[in-house]
Coordinates of C-alpha atoms and ligand atoms in Angstrom, one line a residue:
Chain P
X28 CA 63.7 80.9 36.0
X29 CA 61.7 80.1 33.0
X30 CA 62.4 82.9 30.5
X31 CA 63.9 81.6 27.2
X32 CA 66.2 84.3 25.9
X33 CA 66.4 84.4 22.3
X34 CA 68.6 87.4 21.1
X35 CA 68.6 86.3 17.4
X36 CA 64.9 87.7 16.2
X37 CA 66.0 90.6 17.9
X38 CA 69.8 90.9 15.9
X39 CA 67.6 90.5 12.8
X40 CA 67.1 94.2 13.2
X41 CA 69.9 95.4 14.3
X42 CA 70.6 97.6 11.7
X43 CA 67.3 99.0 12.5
X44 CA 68.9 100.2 16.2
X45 CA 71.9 101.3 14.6
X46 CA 69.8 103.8 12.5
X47 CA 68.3 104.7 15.8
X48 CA 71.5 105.2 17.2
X49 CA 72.9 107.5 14.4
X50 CA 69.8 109.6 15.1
X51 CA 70.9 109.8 18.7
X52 CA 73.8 110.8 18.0
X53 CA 72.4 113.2 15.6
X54 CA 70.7 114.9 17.9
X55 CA 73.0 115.0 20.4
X56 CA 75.8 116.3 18.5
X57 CA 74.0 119.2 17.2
X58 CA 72.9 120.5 20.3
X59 CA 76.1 120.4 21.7
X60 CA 77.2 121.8 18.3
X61 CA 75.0 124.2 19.2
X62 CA 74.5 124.4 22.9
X63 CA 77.9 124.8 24.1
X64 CA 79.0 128.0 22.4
X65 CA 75.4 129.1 22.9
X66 CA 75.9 128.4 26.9
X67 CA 79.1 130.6 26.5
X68 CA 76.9 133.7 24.9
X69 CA 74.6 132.9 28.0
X70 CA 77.1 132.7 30.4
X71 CA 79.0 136.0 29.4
X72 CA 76.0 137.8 29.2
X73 CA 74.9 137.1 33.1
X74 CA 78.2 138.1 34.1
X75 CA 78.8 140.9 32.5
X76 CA 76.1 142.1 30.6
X77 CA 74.2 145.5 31.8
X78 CA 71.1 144.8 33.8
X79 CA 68.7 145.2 30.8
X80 CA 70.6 142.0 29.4
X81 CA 71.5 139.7 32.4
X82 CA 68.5 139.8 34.1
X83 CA 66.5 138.2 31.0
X84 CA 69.4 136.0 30.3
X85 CA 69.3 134.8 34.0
X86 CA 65.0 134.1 33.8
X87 CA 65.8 132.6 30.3
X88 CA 68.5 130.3 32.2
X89 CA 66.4 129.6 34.7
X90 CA 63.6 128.3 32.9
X91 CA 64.9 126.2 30.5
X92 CA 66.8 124.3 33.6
X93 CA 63.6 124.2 35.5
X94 CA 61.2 123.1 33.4
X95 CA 60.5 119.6 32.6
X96 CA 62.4 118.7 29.1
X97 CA 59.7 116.6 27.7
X98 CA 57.2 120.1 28.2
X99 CA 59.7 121.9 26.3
X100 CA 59.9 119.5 23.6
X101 CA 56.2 119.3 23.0
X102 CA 55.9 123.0 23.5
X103 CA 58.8 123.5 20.5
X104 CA 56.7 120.9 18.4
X105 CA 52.8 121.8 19.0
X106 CA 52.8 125.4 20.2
X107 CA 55.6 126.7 18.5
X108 CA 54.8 126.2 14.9
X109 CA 51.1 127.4 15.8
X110 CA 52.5 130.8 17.2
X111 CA 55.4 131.3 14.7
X112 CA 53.4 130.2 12.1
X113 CA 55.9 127.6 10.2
X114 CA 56.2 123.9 9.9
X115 CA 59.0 122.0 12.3
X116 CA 59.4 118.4 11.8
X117 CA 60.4 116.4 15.2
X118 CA 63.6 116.3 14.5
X119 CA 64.4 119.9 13.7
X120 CA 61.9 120.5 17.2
X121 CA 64.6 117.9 18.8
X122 CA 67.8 119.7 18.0
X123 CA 66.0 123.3 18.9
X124 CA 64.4 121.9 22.5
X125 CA 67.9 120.3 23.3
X126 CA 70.1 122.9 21.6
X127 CA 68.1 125.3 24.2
X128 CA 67.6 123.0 27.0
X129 CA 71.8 122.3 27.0
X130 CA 72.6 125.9 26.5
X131 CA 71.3 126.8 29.5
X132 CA 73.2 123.7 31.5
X133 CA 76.0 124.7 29.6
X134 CA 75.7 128.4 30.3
X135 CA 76.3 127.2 34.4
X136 CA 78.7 125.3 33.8
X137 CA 80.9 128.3 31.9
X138 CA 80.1 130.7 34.4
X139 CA 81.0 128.6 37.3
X140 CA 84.3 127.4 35.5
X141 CA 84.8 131.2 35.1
X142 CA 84.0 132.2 38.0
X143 CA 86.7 129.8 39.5
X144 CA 89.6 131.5 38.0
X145 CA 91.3 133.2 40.6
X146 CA 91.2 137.5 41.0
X147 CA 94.9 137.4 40.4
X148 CA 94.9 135.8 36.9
X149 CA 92.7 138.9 36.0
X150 CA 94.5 141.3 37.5
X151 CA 97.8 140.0 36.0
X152 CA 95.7 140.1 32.7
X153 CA 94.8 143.6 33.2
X154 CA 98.6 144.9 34.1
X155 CA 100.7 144.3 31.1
X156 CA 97.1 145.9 29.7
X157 CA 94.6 143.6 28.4
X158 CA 91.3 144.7 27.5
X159 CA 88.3 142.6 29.3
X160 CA 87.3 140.5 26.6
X161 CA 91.3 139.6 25.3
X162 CA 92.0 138.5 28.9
X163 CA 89.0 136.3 29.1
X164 CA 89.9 134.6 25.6
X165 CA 93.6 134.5 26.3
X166 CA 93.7 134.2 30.2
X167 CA 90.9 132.7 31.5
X168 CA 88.7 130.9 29.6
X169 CA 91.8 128.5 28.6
X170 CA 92.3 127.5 32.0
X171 CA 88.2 127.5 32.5
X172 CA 87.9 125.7 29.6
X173 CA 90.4 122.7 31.3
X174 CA 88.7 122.9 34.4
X175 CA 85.1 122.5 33.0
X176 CA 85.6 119.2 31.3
X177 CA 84.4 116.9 33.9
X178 CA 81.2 118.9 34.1
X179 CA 81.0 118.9 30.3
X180 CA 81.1 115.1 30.2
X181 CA 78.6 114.9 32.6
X182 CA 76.1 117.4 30.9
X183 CA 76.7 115.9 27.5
X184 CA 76.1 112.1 29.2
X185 CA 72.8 113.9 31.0
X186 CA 71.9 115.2 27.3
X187 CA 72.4 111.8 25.1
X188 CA 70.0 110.4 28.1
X189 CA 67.3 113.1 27.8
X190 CA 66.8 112.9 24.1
X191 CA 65.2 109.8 24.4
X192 CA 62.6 111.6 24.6
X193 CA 62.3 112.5 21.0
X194 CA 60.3 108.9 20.6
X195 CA 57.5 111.1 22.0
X196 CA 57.4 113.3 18.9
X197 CA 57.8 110.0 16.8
X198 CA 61.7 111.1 15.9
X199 CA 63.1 107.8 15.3
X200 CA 65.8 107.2 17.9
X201 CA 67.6 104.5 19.3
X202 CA 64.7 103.9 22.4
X203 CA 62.2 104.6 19.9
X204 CA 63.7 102.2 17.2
X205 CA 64.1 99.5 20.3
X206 CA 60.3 99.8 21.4
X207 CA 59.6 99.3 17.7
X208 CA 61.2 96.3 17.5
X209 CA 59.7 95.0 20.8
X210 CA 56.5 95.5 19.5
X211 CA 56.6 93.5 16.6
X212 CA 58.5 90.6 18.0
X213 CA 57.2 90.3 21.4
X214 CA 61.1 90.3 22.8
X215 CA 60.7 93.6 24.8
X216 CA 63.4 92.1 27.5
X217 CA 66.2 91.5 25.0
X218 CA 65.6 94.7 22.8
X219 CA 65.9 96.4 25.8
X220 CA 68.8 94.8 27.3
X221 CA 70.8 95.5 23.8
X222 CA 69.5 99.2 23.3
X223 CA 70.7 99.8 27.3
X224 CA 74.0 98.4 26.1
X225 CA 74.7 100.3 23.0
X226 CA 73.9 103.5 25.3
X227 CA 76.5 102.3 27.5
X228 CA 78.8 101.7 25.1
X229 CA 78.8 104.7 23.8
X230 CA 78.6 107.4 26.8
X231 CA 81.5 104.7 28.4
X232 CA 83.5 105.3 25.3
X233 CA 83.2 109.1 25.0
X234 CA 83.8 109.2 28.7
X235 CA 87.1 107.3 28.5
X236 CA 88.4 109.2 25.8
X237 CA 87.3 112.5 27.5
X238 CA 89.2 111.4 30.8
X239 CA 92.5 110.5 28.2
X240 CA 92.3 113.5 27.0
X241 CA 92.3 115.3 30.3
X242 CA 95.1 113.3 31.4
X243 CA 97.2 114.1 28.0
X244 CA 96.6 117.8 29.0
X245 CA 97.5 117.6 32.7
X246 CA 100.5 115.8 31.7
X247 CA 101.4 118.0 28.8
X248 CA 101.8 120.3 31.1
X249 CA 101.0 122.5 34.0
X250 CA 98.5 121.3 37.0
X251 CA 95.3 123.5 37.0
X252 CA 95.2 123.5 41.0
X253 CA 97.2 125.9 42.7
Chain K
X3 CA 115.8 165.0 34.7
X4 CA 113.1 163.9 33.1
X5 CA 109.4 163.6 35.2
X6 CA 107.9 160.3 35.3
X7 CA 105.9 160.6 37.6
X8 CA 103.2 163.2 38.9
X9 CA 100.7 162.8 41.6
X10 CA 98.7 166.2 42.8
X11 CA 96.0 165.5 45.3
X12 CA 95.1 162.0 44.5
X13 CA 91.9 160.5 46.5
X14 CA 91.2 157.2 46.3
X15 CA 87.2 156.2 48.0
X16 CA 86.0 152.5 48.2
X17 CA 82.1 153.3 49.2
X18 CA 82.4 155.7 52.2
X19 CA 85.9 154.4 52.9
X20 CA 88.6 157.1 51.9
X21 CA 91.8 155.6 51.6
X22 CA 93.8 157.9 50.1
X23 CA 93.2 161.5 51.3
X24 CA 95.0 163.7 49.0
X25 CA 98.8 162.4 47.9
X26 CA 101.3 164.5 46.3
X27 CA 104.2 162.8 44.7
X28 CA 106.5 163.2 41.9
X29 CA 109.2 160.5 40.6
X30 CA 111.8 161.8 38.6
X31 CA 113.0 159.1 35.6
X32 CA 115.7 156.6 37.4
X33 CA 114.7 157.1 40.9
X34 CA 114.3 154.4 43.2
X35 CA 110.6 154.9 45.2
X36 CA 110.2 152.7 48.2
X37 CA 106.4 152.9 50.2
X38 CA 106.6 152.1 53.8
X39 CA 103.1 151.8 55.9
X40 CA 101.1 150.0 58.1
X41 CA 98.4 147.5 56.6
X42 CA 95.6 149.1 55.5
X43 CA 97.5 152.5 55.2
X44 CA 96.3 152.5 51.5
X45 CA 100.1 151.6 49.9
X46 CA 98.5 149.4 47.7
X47 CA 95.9 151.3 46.5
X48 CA 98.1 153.7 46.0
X49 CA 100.0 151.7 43.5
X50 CA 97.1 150.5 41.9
X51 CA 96.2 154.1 40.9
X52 CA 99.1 154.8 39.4
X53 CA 98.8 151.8 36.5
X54 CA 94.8 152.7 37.0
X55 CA 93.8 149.1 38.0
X56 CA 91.7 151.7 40.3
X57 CA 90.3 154.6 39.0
X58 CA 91.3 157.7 41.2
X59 CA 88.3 159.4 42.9
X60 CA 90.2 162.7 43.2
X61 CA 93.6 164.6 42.2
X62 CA 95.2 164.2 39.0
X63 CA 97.7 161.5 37.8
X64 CA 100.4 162.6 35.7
X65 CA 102.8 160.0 33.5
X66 CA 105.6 161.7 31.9
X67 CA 104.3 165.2 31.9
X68 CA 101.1 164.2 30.5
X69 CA 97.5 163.7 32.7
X70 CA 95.7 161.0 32.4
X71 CA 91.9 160.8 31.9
X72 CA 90.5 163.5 30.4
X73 CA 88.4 166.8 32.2
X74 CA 85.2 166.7 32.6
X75 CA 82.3 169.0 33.9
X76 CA 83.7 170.7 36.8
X77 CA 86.6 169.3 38.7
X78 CA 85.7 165.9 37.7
X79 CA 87.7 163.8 35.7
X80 CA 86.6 161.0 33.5
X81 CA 88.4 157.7 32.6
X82 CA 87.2 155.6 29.9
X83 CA 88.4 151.7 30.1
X84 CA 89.8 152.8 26.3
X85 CA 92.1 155.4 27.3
X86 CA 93.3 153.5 30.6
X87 CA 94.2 150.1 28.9
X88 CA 97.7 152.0 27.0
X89 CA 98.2 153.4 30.0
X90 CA 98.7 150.1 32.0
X91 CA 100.6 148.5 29.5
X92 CA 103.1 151.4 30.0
X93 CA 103.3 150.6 33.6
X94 CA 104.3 147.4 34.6
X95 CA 103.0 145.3 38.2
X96 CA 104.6 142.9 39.8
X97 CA 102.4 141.1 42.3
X98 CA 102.8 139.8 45.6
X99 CA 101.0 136.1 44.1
X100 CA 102.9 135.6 40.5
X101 CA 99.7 135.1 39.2
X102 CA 101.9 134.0 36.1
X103 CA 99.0 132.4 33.3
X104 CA 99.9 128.8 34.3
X105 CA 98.4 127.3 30.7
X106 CA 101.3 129.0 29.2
X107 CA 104.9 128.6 29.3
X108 CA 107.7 130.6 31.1
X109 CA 108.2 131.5 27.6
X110 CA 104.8 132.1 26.8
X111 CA 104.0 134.0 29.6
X112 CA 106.6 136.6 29.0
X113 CA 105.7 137.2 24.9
X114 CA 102.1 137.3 25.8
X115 CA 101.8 141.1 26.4
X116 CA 103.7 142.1 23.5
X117 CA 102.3 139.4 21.2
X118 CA 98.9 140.5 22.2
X119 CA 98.5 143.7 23.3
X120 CA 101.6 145.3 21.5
X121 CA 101.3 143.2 18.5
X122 CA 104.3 142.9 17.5
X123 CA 105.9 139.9 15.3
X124 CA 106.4 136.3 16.9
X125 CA 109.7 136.5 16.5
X126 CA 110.5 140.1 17.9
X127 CA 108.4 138.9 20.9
X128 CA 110.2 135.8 21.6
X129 CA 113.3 137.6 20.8
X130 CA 112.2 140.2 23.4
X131 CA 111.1 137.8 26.2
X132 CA 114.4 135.6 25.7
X133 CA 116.4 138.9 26.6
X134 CA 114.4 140.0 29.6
X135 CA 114.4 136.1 30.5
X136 CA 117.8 136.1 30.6
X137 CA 117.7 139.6 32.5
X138 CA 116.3 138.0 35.6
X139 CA 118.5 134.6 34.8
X140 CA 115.9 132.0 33.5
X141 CA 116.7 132.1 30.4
X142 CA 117.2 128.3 30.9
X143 CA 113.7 128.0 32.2
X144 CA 111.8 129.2 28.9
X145 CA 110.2 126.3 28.3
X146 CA 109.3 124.8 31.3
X147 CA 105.4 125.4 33.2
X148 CA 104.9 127.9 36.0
X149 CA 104.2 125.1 38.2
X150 CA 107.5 123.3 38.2
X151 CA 109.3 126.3 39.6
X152 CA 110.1 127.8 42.9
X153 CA 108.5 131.1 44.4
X154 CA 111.3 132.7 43.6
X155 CA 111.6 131.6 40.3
X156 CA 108.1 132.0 39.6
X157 CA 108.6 135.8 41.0
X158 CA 111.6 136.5 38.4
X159 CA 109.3 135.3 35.4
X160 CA 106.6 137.8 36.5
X161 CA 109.0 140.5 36.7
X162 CA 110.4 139.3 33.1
X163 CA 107.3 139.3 32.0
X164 CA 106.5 143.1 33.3
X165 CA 109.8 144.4 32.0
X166 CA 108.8 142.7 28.6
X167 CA 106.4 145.5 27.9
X168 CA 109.3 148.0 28.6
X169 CA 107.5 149.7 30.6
X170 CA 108.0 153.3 31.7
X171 CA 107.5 153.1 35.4
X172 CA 107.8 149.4 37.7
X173 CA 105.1 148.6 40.7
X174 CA 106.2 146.1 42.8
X175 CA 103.7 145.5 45.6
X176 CA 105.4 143.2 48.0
X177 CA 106.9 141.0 45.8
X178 CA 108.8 139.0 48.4
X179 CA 105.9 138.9 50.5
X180 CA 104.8 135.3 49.8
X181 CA 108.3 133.9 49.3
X182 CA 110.0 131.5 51.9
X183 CA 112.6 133.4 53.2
X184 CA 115.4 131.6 51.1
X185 CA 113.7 132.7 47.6
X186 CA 113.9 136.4 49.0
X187 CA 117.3 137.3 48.4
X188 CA 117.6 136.2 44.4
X189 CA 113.8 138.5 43.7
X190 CA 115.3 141.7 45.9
X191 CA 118.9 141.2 44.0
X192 CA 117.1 141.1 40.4
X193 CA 114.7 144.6 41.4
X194 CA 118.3 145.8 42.6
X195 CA 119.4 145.4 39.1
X196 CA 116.7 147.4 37.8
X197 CA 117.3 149.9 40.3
X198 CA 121.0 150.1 39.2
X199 CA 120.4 150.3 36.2
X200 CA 117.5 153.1 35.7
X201 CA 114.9 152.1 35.2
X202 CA 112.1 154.2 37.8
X203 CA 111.0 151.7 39.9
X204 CA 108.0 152.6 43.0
X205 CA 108.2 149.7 45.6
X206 CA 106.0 148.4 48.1
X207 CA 108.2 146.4 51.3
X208 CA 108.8 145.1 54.6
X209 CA 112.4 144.5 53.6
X210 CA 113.6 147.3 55.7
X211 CA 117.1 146.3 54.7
X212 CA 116.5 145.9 51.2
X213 CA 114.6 149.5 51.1
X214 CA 117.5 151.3 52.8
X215 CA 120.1 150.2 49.9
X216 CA 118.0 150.3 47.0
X217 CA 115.9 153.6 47.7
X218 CA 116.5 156.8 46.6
X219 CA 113.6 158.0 48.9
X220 CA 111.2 156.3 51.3
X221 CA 107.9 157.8 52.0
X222 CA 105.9 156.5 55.2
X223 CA 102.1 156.4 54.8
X224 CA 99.8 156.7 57.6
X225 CA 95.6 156.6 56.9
X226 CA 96.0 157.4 53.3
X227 CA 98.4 160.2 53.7
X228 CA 102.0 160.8 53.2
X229 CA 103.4 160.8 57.0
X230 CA 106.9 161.6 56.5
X231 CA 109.7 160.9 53.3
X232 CA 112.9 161.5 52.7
X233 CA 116.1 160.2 51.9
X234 CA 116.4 156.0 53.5
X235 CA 119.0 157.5 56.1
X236 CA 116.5 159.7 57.2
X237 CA 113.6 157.9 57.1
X238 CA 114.4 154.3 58.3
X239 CA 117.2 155.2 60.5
X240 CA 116.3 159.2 61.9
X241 CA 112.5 159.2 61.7
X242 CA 111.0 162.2 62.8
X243 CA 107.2 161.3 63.7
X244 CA 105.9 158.7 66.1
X245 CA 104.5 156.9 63.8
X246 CA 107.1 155.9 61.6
X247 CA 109.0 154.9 65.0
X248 CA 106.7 152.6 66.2
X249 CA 106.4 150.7 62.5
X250 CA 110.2 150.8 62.4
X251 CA 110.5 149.5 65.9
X252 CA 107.7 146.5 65.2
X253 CA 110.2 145.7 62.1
X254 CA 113.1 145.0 64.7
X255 CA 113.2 141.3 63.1
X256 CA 114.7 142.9 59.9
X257 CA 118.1 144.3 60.6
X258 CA 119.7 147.5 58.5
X259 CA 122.8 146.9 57.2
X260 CA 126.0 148.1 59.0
X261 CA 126.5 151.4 59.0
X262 CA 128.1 154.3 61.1
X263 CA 124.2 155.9 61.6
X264 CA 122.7 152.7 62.9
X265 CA 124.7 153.8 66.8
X266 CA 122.0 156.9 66.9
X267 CA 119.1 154.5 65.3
Ligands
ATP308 N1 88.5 147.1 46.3 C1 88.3 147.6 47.5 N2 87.1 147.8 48.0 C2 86.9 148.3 49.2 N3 87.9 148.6 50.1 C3 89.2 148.4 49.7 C4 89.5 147.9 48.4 N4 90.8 147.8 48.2 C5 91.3 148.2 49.4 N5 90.4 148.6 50.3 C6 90.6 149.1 51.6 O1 91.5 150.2 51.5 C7 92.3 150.2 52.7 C8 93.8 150.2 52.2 O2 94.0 149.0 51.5 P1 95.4 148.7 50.8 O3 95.3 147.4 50.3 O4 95.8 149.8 49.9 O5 96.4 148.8 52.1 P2 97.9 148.3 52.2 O6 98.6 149.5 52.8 O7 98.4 147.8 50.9 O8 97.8 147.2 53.2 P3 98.7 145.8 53.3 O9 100.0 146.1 53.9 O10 97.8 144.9 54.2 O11 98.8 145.3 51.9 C9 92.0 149.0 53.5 O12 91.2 149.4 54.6 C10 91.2 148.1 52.5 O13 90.3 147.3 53.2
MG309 MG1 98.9 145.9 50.1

């Protein structure tokens, strides 16, 4: 095995990749900024909204989870500015595509973790007489809430993945910063091999504070299975 | 004596399905209500009418003196979700499940409805749920998690919790139900206290025992219809129609207490 790995031309620019990875993060902050309480409006309106409002909601749902992220973005960059008639720069057509695009992921993941809450905890809600919309913020969205943070993690990993593809619209982001850099010194292999490891340094970290935090609340406390 | 409690022709329809054909019933303040029936009879849905977790398809609900929902065209009646939320926090449900909010506290469970829905100060309400704590003697408990008590236990802070709300009228729909059968006795002895001590309670049992000491009348319900009530001597140990003999006689498991009526029983 002939390859001569030389990591230092590459750490020369390493700032440059921690630029890129504040841009990551950027992104992926607002949209889940963004996206999660978003989801929630989704999600309440396709459960209990009249028919005039959850049947849109559920197409709009829908198609933001079915279509291909990358067709979104471009269609937020190129088409949207043409048909709206105002300038969006790739990063402001980043945070919209992925604000959208995790709403909608998000939006699932609420109504499922709603949806999971037993009959009884409404109807227990409903007796010492809560309206609809004080049980679900004092009843059961708390316990939702606790049972949805797996699947959070996991759509918020599945997000900071996906917005690599802002390098397509030219928004400089960690991948984008790393294929920079491989270009101009010719040391594709080790850029790569450092970018993939600040990405799993980061989703590892958020992930093990995530799970500490869910064992803090299971041990402050009662078990959510019953 | 003051009404608490009026019924006049209530119907209750799920779809097609009538399960309550037309029930007359009035509870007078204090008095001690206990529902016998068969499953499905409609005891349940019976109760459920009376803190409106249903809406009544027929008849009339009164709640001390005064009807609920208000008239409409013709003979129907309309309920709005506005007017029917007061009305259930004056009448409190206890469940068969608990279904205590387990992301709360025992403490936290019981201050909830008057925190929230009352609005009343903090400290009122944790003055308030310490006292009704104490009523059903878990007063030691307030700060511990649903999940680390017993059945029983967990039963007594859902009737704390009810009684919190000082409610007018108390449901219980088989409250024992899902207990093992050593929890039973402390949940029947703390609705026995209540019953002692006034407050208008309308029960849902199989504790035949239970129901002949604590009731001040039984009614038996067959297919959504009163069958037969009167006083628990009458009822559980003289019963007049078929019916309500061949329930009693499938409840041989649960044995009355002594007394000199039980040779004719
Ligand atoms: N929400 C509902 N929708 C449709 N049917 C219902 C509903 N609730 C109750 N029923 C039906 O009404 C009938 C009476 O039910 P209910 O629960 O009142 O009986 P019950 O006397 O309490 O029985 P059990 O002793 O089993 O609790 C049953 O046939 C039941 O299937
Ligand atoms: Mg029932």
């Amino acid at each position: 095995m002939g390859y001569d790995w030389d990591f230092a031309v590459v750490l020369r620019d390493f700032d440059l990749l921690l630029l890129g990875l504040l841009n990551t993060l950027k992104v992926t902050g607002l949209a889940l900024l963004f996206g999660v309480p978003l989801g929630l409006v989704l999600a309440l309106c396709r459960l209990y909204g009249n028919a005039l409002i959850r049947w849109p909601v559920g197409l709009v749902i829908e198609f933001l989870r079915t279509t291909p992220p990358i067709a979104q973005l471009f269609w937020f960059f190129f088409a949207l500015p043409i048909l709206a008639g105002v300038e969006i720069n790739p990063f402001e057509a980043a945070v919209l595509t992925f604000s959208l695009q995790s709403s909608a992921f998000f939006a699932e993941v609420f109504r499922g973790g709603i949806q999971s809450i037993e009959r009884g905890q409404w109807e227990a809600a409903k007796a010492i007489g809560m309206t609809r919309n004080r049980a679900l913020r004092r009843v059961i969205l708390p316990q939702a809430v606790k049972r949805m943070i797996p699947a959070f993690l996991e759509r918020a990993i599945e997000l900071m993945k996906t917005t690599t593809l802002v390098g397509t619209i030219s928004y400089a982001d960690l991948l984008f910063r790393a294929n920079q850099i491989a270009q101009s010194t010719y040391r594709a292999l080790e850029v790569f091999t450092i970018a993939a490891a600040i990405y799993f340094v980061v989703i590892f970290a958020c992930s093990l504070g995530v799970r500490l935090l869910e064992t803090r609340m299971a041990r402050s406390g009662e078990s959510t299975a019953r | 004596m003051t009404e608490m409690l009026r019924l006049e022709g209530l119907v209750k329809r799920f779809d097609d399905l009538e399960v309550l054909k037309g029930i007359d019933l009035t509870v007078q303040k204090g008095e001690t209500i206990v529902l016998l029936g068969a499953s499905g009879s409609g005891k349940s849905t019976l109760l459920r009418c009376v803190n409106f977790m249903e809406v009544p398809s027929g008849g009339r609900v009164h709640l001390m003196g005064e009807p609920v929902g208000r008239d409409g065209r013709g003979a129907a009646i309309s309920y709005s979700e506005r007017d029917l939320v007061p009305i259930r926090a004056r009448v409190g449900m206890v469940f068969q499940h608990f279904n205590l909010f387990p992301h709360m506290t025992v403490l936290q469970n019981v201050m909830e409805g008057p925190r929230t829905v009352l609005g009343l100060p903090r400290s009122e309400c944790e003055a308030r749920a310490r006292k009704y704590l104490d009523k059903v003697g878990l007063g030691w408990k307030a700060d511990a998690w649903p999940s680390h008590l017993s059945g029983g236990q967990q039963q007594r802070v859902a009737i704390a919790r009810a009684l919190a709300m000082e409610p007018e009228i108390m449901l219980f729909d088989e409250a024992t139900s899902a207990l093992d059968p050593e929890l039973v006795g402390e949940v029947l002895d703390t609705i026995k206290e209540l019953a002692d001590e006034g407050m208008t309670l309308l029960i849902v049992t199989h504790e035949l025992g239970f129901a002949y000491t604590v009731a001040d009348r039984v009614l038996f319900l067959s297919a959504g219809r009163i069958l037969e009530e009167g006083r628990p001597e009458e009822v559980l140990l003289a019963p007049r129609e078929e019916q309500t003999q061949s329930f009693l006689r499938g409840h041989g498991r649960f044995r009355l207490p002594e007394t000199p009526a039980q040779e004719q029983a």
